[in-house]
Amino acid sequence: MSDSNLQLRSLITAGGELQLSLRQAKIPEPAADEVVIKVLASPINPSDLGLLLGPADISTAKAGGTADSPTITAKIAPDLMKGMAARIDQAMTVGNEGAGTVVKAGADAQKLVGKTVAALGGGMYAQYRLVKAAACLVLPEGTTAAEGASCFINPLTALSMVETMRRENHTALVHTAAASNLGQMLNKICQKDGVPLVNIVRNAEQAETLRKIGAKYICDSTSANFMAELTDAVAETGATLAFDAISGGKLANQILIAMEAAINRKQTTYNRYGSPVHKQVYTYGVLDTRPIEIDRTNVGMAWGVGGWLLTYFLEKIGPQATQKLRERIVAELKTTFASHYTAEISLIEALQPEVIKAYNRRATGEKYLINPNKGFR
């Protein structure tokens, strides 16, 4: 095992500056129930960008340091610093999930040495990562680290959306930013499980991406007929639950209006309070940072908009139910839950301004993978 253990760190100063850097960290000895993973693949998810870049204005990013130890600084607007108080002057590790080879293990985890595993442990943008053996998911024989790097967040999120639907007595779903990596997984799950799914995209190219994988209900939010098409799709599917990755602006309200209109098509009597059927929109992303706009005029009184977080949901359903979801992911890792990447980059490349701008675009269909050991033996 190498003595080198570079970690990518993100720090925000009290003066309103983001600082990204690479630091050497000691590789700790594993306790009896721990392992050391040589990290070979870790995706850049939107949740990672939230910690990595925070609210920094990336257009102000400046490169510094040396070729082997680059740094990035960027400015943060004063009005965005209020929410950063808890992390001021802390050099935080980044990378929620990843995969690699177990190179060292404690006494109770020796069977994992040499295995390719995935882990959801934070701090995965590092050459080596110490984690609990119980946090490791052993990948099937012949699976590469890249193939298993994204087997936690997006797959568990997609499965948990369907599980939420069932537990809250809904029968169909609406999903926004639906051509994303996660959205395509959700489509495959819903097709396999017979769950009607209404997909909201923002252009014809994204719609075509979903058609190619068999999606039936696709609504383009830029279409002049968007509301009519969305209402028709919701009426046909009976969807009363939506997961919204956009969050800001009017889209959540438009979904509620479409749901209420679809339900009222079947009503035979007038109710001044609207339909008694509950309609729910959960926001789980922040692709649009504007406030959510709700006009209650056409949504009735039986509705809700709230936040939804994977971590909280898994805590709610408990370890046994979570394990069942994990087992399905392993069984369908190369089919339902396969991920595709735009590029594999090194830790050093991850701190190049142009590369940062590329992966910070969060463009649908683009997903970047960090290999912390790329360029190292």
Short mmCIF file of C-alpha atoms in Angstrom, two decimals:
data_model
loop_
_atom_site.label_atom_id
_atom_site.label_comp_id
_atom_site.label_asym_id
_atom_site.label_seq_id
_atom_site.Cartn_x
_atom_site.Cartn_y
_atom_site.Cartn_z
CA MET A 1 0.00 0.00 0.00
CA SER A 2 1.34 3.41 -0.96
CA ASP A 3 2.35 5.96 1.67
CA SER A 4 0.59 8.64 -0.38
CA ASN A 5 -2.99 9.43 0.54
CA LEU A 6 -4.11 12.60 -1.18
CA GLN A 7 -7.51 13.92 -0.14
CA LEU A 8 -9.55 16.63 -1.82
CA ARG A 9 -10.60 19.22 0.77
CA SER A 10 -13.13 22.05 0.61
CA LEU A 11 -12.89 25.03 2.97
CA ILE A 12 -14.94 28.20 3.28
CA THR A 13 -13.36 31.16 5.04
CA ALA A 14 -15.10 33.74 7.22
CA GLY A 15 -14.15 36.29 4.56
CA GLY A 16 -16.39 34.59 1.97
CA GLU A 17 -13.89 32.59 -0.04
CA LEU A 18 -14.05 28.96 -1.15
CA GLN A 19 -10.69 27.17 -1.07
CA LEU A 20 -10.16 23.79 -2.70
CA SER A 21 -6.91 21.89 -2.20
CA LEU A 22 -5.26 18.49 -2.03
CA ARG A 23 -3.80 17.39 1.26
CA GLN A 24 -1.76 14.40 2.37
CA ALA A 25 -3.46 12.44 5.15
CA LYS A 26 -2.20 9.54 7.19
CA ILE A 27 -3.72 6.17 6.32
CA PRO A 28 -5.01 4.90 9.66
CA GLU A 29 -4.69 1.32 10.83
CA PRO A 30 -8.06 -0.46 10.60
CA ALA A 31 -9.74 -1.63 13.78
CA ALA A 32 -11.07 -5.17 13.95
CA ASP A 33 -14.30 -4.24 12.11
CA GLU A 34 -12.77 -1.82 9.60
CA VAL A 35 -11.15 -1.95 6.16
CA VAL A 36 -8.97 0.33 4.06
CA ILE A 37 -10.21 0.82 0.49
CA LYS A 38 -7.96 1.92 -2.36
CA VAL A 39 -10.51 4.20 -4.04
CA LEU A 40 -10.61 3.75 -7.81
CA ALA A 41 -13.91 5.44 -8.68
CA SER A 42 -16.15 8.02 -7.03
CA PRO A 43 -18.92 9.90 -8.87
CA ILE A 44 -19.60 13.62 -8.69
CA ASN A 45 -23.25 13.78 -7.64
CA PRO A 46 -25.26 16.99 -7.11
CA SER A 47 -25.07 16.32 -3.37
CA ASP A 48 -21.26 16.23 -3.66
CA LEU A 49 -21.22 19.56 -5.48
CA GLY A 50 -23.18 21.10 -2.64
CA LEU A 51 -20.32 20.35 -0.24
CA LEU A 52 -17.45 20.69 -2.70
CA LEU A 53 -18.36 24.08 -4.15
CA GLY A 54 -20.95 25.34 -1.69
CA PRO A 55 -22.56 28.61 -2.82
CA ALA A 56 -19.36 29.86 -4.52
CA ASP A 57 -19.53 31.77 -7.79
CA ILE A 58 -17.49 29.47 -10.01
CA SER A 59 -17.11 32.19 -12.64
CA THR A 60 -14.69 33.83 -10.14
CA ALA A 61 -12.58 30.65 -9.71
CA LYS A 62 -8.80 31.18 -9.79
CA ALA A 63 -6.18 28.46 -10.00
CA GLY A 64 -3.11 28.47 -7.74
CA GLY A 65 -0.63 26.13 -6.13
CA THR A 66 1.61 23.89 -8.22
CA ALA A 67 1.09 21.31 -10.95
CA ASP A 68 1.25 18.50 -8.37
CA SER A 69 -0.65 20.36 -5.67
CA PRO A 70 -3.15 22.70 -7.31
CA THR A 71 -5.57 24.96 -5.46
CA ILE A 72 -8.75 26.77 -6.41
CA THR A 73 -10.25 29.87 -4.83
CA ALA A 74 -13.63 31.40 -5.62
CA LYS A 75 -15.78 34.14 -4.14
CA ILE A 76 -19.01 33.70 -2.20
CA ALA A 77 -21.58 36.49 -2.14
CA PRO A 78 -22.09 37.95 1.38
CA ASP A 79 -25.82 37.20 1.41
CA LEU A 80 -25.06 33.50 0.81
CA MET A 81 -22.70 33.18 3.76
CA LYS A 82 -25.45 33.01 6.38
CA GLY A 83 -26.00 29.31 5.83
CA MET A 84 -22.27 28.53 5.98
CA ALA A 85 -21.63 29.40 9.63
CA ALA A 86 -21.31 25.77 10.75
CA ARG A 87 -18.49 24.99 8.29
CA ILE A 88 -16.37 28.16 8.42
CA ASP A 89 -12.61 27.44 8.33
CA GLN A 90 -13.09 23.67 8.30
CA ALA A 91 -11.21 21.75 5.58
CA MET A 92 -13.92 19.21 4.78
CA THR A 93 -13.46 15.94 2.90
CA VAL A 94 -15.77 15.32 -0.06
CA GLY A 95 -17.28 12.41 -1.97
CA ASN A 96 -20.33 10.59 -0.65
CA GLU A 97 -19.85 7.24 -2.37
CA GLY A 98 -17.30 5.28 -4.32
CA ALA A 99 -15.72 1.92 -5.01
CA GLY A 100 -12.31 0.31 -5.01
CA THR A 101 -10.22 -2.57 -3.71
CA VAL A 102 -9.86 -3.52 -0.06
CA VAL A 103 -6.10 -3.45 0.60
CA LYS A 104 -6.07 -3.83 4.37
CA ALA A 105 -8.54 -5.10 6.95
CA GLY A 106 -8.93 -5.61 10.66
CA ALA A 107 -9.07 -9.02 12.32
CA ASP A 108 -12.81 -9.49 11.82
CA ALA A 109 -12.85 -8.36 8.17
CA GLN A 110 -9.98 -10.30 6.61
CA LYS A 111 -12.32 -12.00 4.14
CA LEU A 112 -12.75 -8.65 2.38
CA VAL A 113 -9.06 -8.19 1.50
CA GLY A 114 -8.68 -8.12 -2.27
CA LYS A 115 -12.41 -7.71 -2.87
CA THR A 116 -13.87 -4.95 -5.02
CA VAL A 117 -16.37 -3.13 -2.85
CA ALA A 118 -18.58 -0.06 -2.92
CA ALA A 119 -19.10 2.15 0.11
CA LEU A 120 -21.24 5.08 1.19
CA GLY A 121 -18.98 6.69 3.73
CA GLY A 122 -18.13 10.25 2.75
CA GLY A 123 -14.60 11.46 2.07
CA MET A 124 -14.27 9.23 -1.00
CA TYR A 125 -12.32 11.79 -3.06
CA ALA A 126 -9.15 10.33 -1.55
CA GLN A 127 -6.65 7.69 -2.59
CA TYR A 128 -7.49 5.56 0.45
CA ARG A 129 -10.52 5.50 2.71
CA LEU A 130 -11.02 3.81 6.07
CA VAL A 131 -14.60 2.55 6.56
CA LYS A 132 -16.51 0.06 8.64
CA ALA A 133 -16.66 -3.38 7.03
CA ALA A 134 -20.44 -3.34 7.48
CA ALA A 135 -20.64 -0.25 5.25
CA CYS A 136 -19.09 -2.14 2.32
CA LEU A 137 -21.11 -3.71 -0.46
CA VAL A 138 -19.13 -6.51 -2.07
CA LEU A 139 -19.55 -6.21 -5.84
CA PRO A 140 -20.29 -9.28 -7.97
CA GLU A 141 -17.34 -11.08 -9.52
CA GLY A 142 -16.21 -9.32 -12.70
CA THR A 143 -17.65 -5.94 -11.70
CA THR A 144 -15.25 -3.02 -11.98
CA ALA A 145 -14.96 -0.19 -9.47
CA ALA A 146 -16.36 2.21 -12.08
CA GLU A 147 -19.42 -0.01 -12.56
CA GLY A 148 -20.06 -0.07 -8.83
CA ALA A 149 -19.10 3.49 -7.93
CA SER A 150 -22.66 4.85 -8.16
CA CYS A 151 -24.50 1.91 -6.66
CA PHE A 152 -25.72 3.71 -3.55
CA ILE A 153 -27.11 7.22 -3.95
CA ASN A 154 -28.94 7.15 -7.28
CA PRO A 155 -30.12 3.51 -7.11
CA LEU A 156 -31.23 3.80 -3.49
CA THR A 157 -32.93 7.12 -4.23
CA ALA A 158 -34.85 5.71 -7.21
CA LEU A 159 -35.89 2.58 -5.30
CA SER A 160 -36.86 4.66 -2.27
CA MET A 161 -39.09 6.89 -4.38
CA VAL A 162 -41.10 3.85 -5.43
CA GLU A 163 -41.06 2.55 -1.85
CA THR A 164 -42.33 5.93 -0.61
CA MET A 165 -45.13 5.73 -3.16
CA ARG A 166 -46.22 2.34 -1.86
CA ARG A 167 -45.95 3.25 1.82
CA GLU A 168 -47.99 6.43 1.35
CA ASN A 169 -50.71 4.66 -0.66
CA HIS A 170 -50.11 6.28 -4.04
CA THR A 171 -50.16 4.23 -7.25
CA ALA A 172 -48.19 6.29 -9.78
CA LEU A 173 -45.42 8.89 -9.89
CA VAL A 174 -44.39 12.15 -11.52
CA HIS A 175 -40.66 12.90 -11.77
CA THR A 176 -38.88 16.06 -12.92
CA ALA A 177 -35.41 16.33 -14.52
CA ALA A 178 -36.45 12.90 -15.67
CA ALA A 179 -33.73 12.22 -18.25
CA SER A 180 -31.00 12.32 -15.61
CA ASN A 181 -29.00 9.27 -14.62
CA LEU A 182 -31.34 8.82 -11.67
CA GLY A 183 -34.40 9.44 -13.83
CA GLN A 184 -33.41 6.72 -16.27
CA MET A 185 -32.95 4.28 -13.38
CA LEU A 186 -36.39 5.22 -12.05
CA ASN A 187 -37.90 4.52 -15.48
CA LYS A 188 -36.33 1.06 -15.57
CA ILE A 189 -37.59 0.27 -12.07
CA CYS A 190 -41.10 1.47 -12.84
CA GLN A 191 -41.25 -0.48 -16.09
CA LYS A 192 -40.09 -3.64 -14.34
CA ASP A 193 -42.46 -3.15 -11.39
CA GLY A 194 -45.47 -2.00 -13.42
CA VAL A 195 -45.61 1.48 -11.89
CA PRO A 196 -46.98 4.26 -14.15
CA LEU A 197 -44.47 7.13 -14.35
CA VAL A 198 -44.92 10.61 -15.78
CA ASN A 199 -41.58 12.12 -16.86
CA ILE A 200 -41.06 15.88 -17.07
CA VAL A 201 -38.12 17.04 -19.22
CA ARG A 202 -37.10 20.37 -20.67
CA ASN A 203 -36.25 19.64 -24.32
CA ALA A 204 -36.84 17.24 -27.21
CA GLU A 205 -33.41 15.63 -26.85
CA GLN A 206 -34.15 14.58 -23.27
CA ALA A 207 -37.55 13.27 -24.35
CA GLU A 208 -35.87 11.13 -27.00
CA THR A 209 -33.41 9.77 -24.44
CA LEU A 210 -36.33 8.49 -22.39
CA ARG A 211 -38.22 7.10 -25.37
CA LYS A 212 -35.21 4.98 -26.25
CA ILE A 213 -35.44 3.23 -22.88
CA GLY A 214 -39.17 2.65 -23.16
CA ALA A 215 -40.70 5.58 -21.26
CA LYS A 216 -44.39 6.05 -22.11
CA TYR A 217 -45.41 9.35 -20.52
CA ILE A 218 -43.07 12.24 -21.34
CA CYS A 219 -43.94 15.93 -20.99
CA ASP A 220 -41.68 18.75 -22.18
CA SER A 221 -41.97 21.72 -19.83
CA THR A 222 -40.98 24.10 -22.66
CA SER A 223 -43.88 22.98 -24.87
CA ALA A 224 -46.70 25.45 -25.48
CA ASN A 225 -49.10 22.63 -24.59
CA PHE A 226 -47.22 21.50 -21.48
CA MET A 227 -50.06 21.87 -18.97
CA ALA A 228 -52.58 20.09 -21.18
CA GLU A 229 -50.13 17.27 -21.89
CA LEU A 230 -49.17 16.97 -18.22
CA THR A 231 -52.81 16.89 -17.10
CA ASP A 232 -53.62 14.20 -19.67
CA ALA A 233 -50.68 12.08 -18.53
CA VAL A 234 -51.57 12.47 -14.86
CA ALA A 235 -55.21 11.63 -15.59
CA GLU A 236 -54.25 8.47 -17.46
CA THR A 237 -51.78 7.27 -14.82
CA GLY A 238 -53.62 8.46 -11.71
CA ALA A 239 -50.39 9.94 -10.32
CA THR A 240 -50.83 11.83 -7.05
CA LEU A 241 -47.19 11.83 -5.91
CA ALA A 242 -44.29 13.72 -7.48
CA PHE A 243 -40.56 13.94 -6.83
CA ASP A 244 -39.15 17.27 -7.95
CA ALA A 245 -35.42 17.80 -8.53
CA ILE A 246 -35.96 21.39 -9.73
CA SER A 247 -37.62 22.79 -6.58
CA GLY A 248 -37.52 26.50 -7.44
CA GLY A 249 -40.08 28.40 -9.50
CA LYS A 250 -43.56 27.28 -10.57
CA LEU A 251 -43.09 23.64 -11.58
CA ALA A 252 -44.27 22.10 -8.29
CA ASN A 253 -47.38 24.26 -8.50
CA GLN A 254 -47.99 23.21 -12.10
CA ILE A 255 -47.80 19.56 -11.07
CA LEU A 256 -50.35 20.10 -8.27
CA ILE A 257 -52.67 21.95 -10.66
CA ALA A 258 -52.44 19.10 -13.18
CA MET A 259 -53.15 16.52 -10.47
CA GLU A 260 -56.19 18.43 -9.20
CA ALA A 261 -57.53 18.95 -12.74
CA ALA A 262 -57.04 15.27 -13.57
CA ILE A 263 -58.90 14.16 -10.44
CA ASN A 264 -61.75 16.60 -11.07
CA ARG A 265 -62.37 15.08 -14.49
CA LYS A 266 -63.92 12.15 -12.62
CA GLN A 267 -65.85 14.17 -10.04
CA THR A 268 -69.63 14.22 -10.40
CA THR A 269 -70.39 16.77 -7.69
CA TYR A 270 -68.99 20.22 -6.97
CA ASN A 271 -66.86 20.75 -3.85
CA ARG A 272 -65.72 24.30 -3.13
CA TYR A 273 -62.69 22.91 -1.26
CA GLY A 274 -61.57 20.91 -4.26
CA SER A 275 -60.87 17.20 -4.45
CA PRO A 276 -60.41 15.36 -1.13
CA VAL A 277 -57.67 13.22 -2.72
CA HIS A 278 -54.28 14.17 -1.27
CA LYS A 279 -51.68 15.34 -3.78
CA GLN A 280 -48.03 15.46 -2.70
CA VAL A 281 -44.89 16.96 -4.24
CA TYR A 282 -41.57 16.13 -2.59
CA THR A 283 -38.56 18.26 -3.47
CA TYR A 284 -35.27 16.38 -3.31
CA GLY A 285 -32.92 18.57 -5.36
CA VAL A 286 -32.25 22.26 -5.89
CA LEU A 287 -31.54 22.67 -9.59
CA ASP A 288 -33.42 25.97 -9.42
CA THR A 289 -32.41 28.01 -6.35
CA ARG A 290 -35.37 30.40 -6.54
CA PRO A 291 -38.20 30.11 -3.99
CA ILE A 292 -40.97 27.61 -4.73
CA GLU A 293 -44.04 29.50 -5.99
CA ILE A 294 -47.43 28.09 -5.04
CA ASP A 295 -50.68 29.65 -6.27
CA ARG A 296 -53.41 27.88 -4.31
CA THR A 297 -56.20 28.96 -6.66
CA ASN A 298 -56.51 25.68 -8.58
CA VAL A 299 -55.04 23.06 -6.26
CA GLY A 300 -57.84 22.60 -3.73
CA MET A 301 -57.10 22.01 -0.04
CA ALA A 302 -55.72 18.45 -0.06
CA TRP A 303 -52.11 18.91 -1.03
CA GLY A 304 -48.59 19.20 0.31
CA VAL A 305 -45.12 20.30 -0.74
CA GLY A 306 -42.19 19.18 1.38
CA GLY A 307 -38.60 18.10 1.42
CA TRP A 308 -37.49 14.49 0.94
CA LEU A 309 -34.02 13.18 1.78
CA LEU A 310 -32.76 9.66 1.13
CA THR A 311 -30.88 9.46 4.43
CA TYR A 312 -33.96 10.29 6.48
CA PHE A 313 -36.10 7.84 4.52
CA LEU A 314 -33.68 4.96 5.05
CA GLU A 315 -33.53 5.73 8.77
CA LYS A 316 -37.32 5.65 8.83
CA ILE A 317 -37.71 2.25 7.15
CA GLY A 318 -34.87 0.66 9.13
CA PRO A 319 -31.91 -1.62 8.33
CA GLN A 320 -33.87 -4.71 7.22
CA ALA A 321 -35.90 -2.87 4.59
CA THR A 322 -32.79 -0.98 3.49
CA GLN A 323 -30.90 -4.25 3.07
CA LYS A 324 -33.59 -5.54 0.72
CA LEU A 325 -33.10 -2.46 -1.46
CA ARG A 326 -29.33 -3.01 -1.45
CA GLU A 327 -29.75 -6.63 -2.47
CA ARG A 328 -31.83 -5.61 -5.47
CA ILE A 329 -29.16 -3.12 -6.51
CA VAL A 330 -26.47 -5.83 -6.51
CA ALA A 331 -28.69 -8.18 -8.52
CA GLU A 332 -29.40 -5.53 -11.19
CA LEU A 333 -26.16 -3.56 -11.06
CA LYS A 334 -25.32 -3.94 -14.75
CA THR A 335 -28.88 -3.52 -16.02
CA THR A 336 -31.38 -1.39 -14.11
CA PHE A 337 -28.73 0.45 -12.13
CA ALA A 338 -25.97 0.82 -14.72
CA SER A 339 -24.34 4.26 -14.76
CA HIS A 340 -22.55 5.94 -17.66
CA TYR A 341 -19.92 8.66 -17.32
CA THR A 342 -18.86 11.57 -19.47
CA ALA A 343 -15.24 11.38 -18.31
CA GLU A 344 -12.96 9.89 -15.66
CA ILE A 345 -10.77 12.52 -14.04
CA SER A 346 -7.98 12.53 -11.47
CA LEU A 347 -7.87 14.50 -8.24
CA ILE A 348 -5.55 17.00 -9.90
CA GLU A 349 -7.83 17.35 -12.91
CA ALA A 350 -10.79 17.87 -10.56
CA LEU A 351 -9.12 21.15 -9.48
CA GLN A 352 -8.70 22.60 -12.96
CA PRO A 353 -11.06 25.57 -13.56
CA GLU A 354 -12.33 24.38 -16.93
CA VAL A 355 -13.01 20.88 -15.61
CA ILE A 356 -14.85 22.34 -12.61
CA LYS A 357 -17.06 24.40 -14.92
CA ALA A 358 -17.82 21.24 -16.91
CA TYR A 359 -18.93 19.05 -14.02
CA ASN A 360 -20.67 21.96 -12.28
CA ARG A 361 -22.98 22.44 -15.27
CA ARG A 362 -25.06 19.53 -13.91
CA ALA A 363 -26.20 18.92 -17.47
CA THR A 364 -28.63 16.07 -18.01
CA GLY A 365 -26.80 13.02 -19.31
CA GLU A 366 -23.40 14.27 -18.11
CA LYS A 367 -21.83 12.60 -15.09
CA TYR A 368 -18.18 12.75 -14.06
CA LEU A 369 -16.19 10.11 -12.23
CA ILE A 370 -13.15 10.85 -10.06
CA ASN A 371 -10.45 8.18 -9.89
CA PRO A 372 -8.28 9.37 -6.96
CA ASN A 373 -5.51 6.95 -7.98
CA LYS A 374 -5.41 7.97 -11.63
CA GLY A 375 -1.81 8.91 -12.43
CA PHE A 376 -0.50 7.02 -9.38
CA ARG A 377 0.69 3.44 -9.09
#
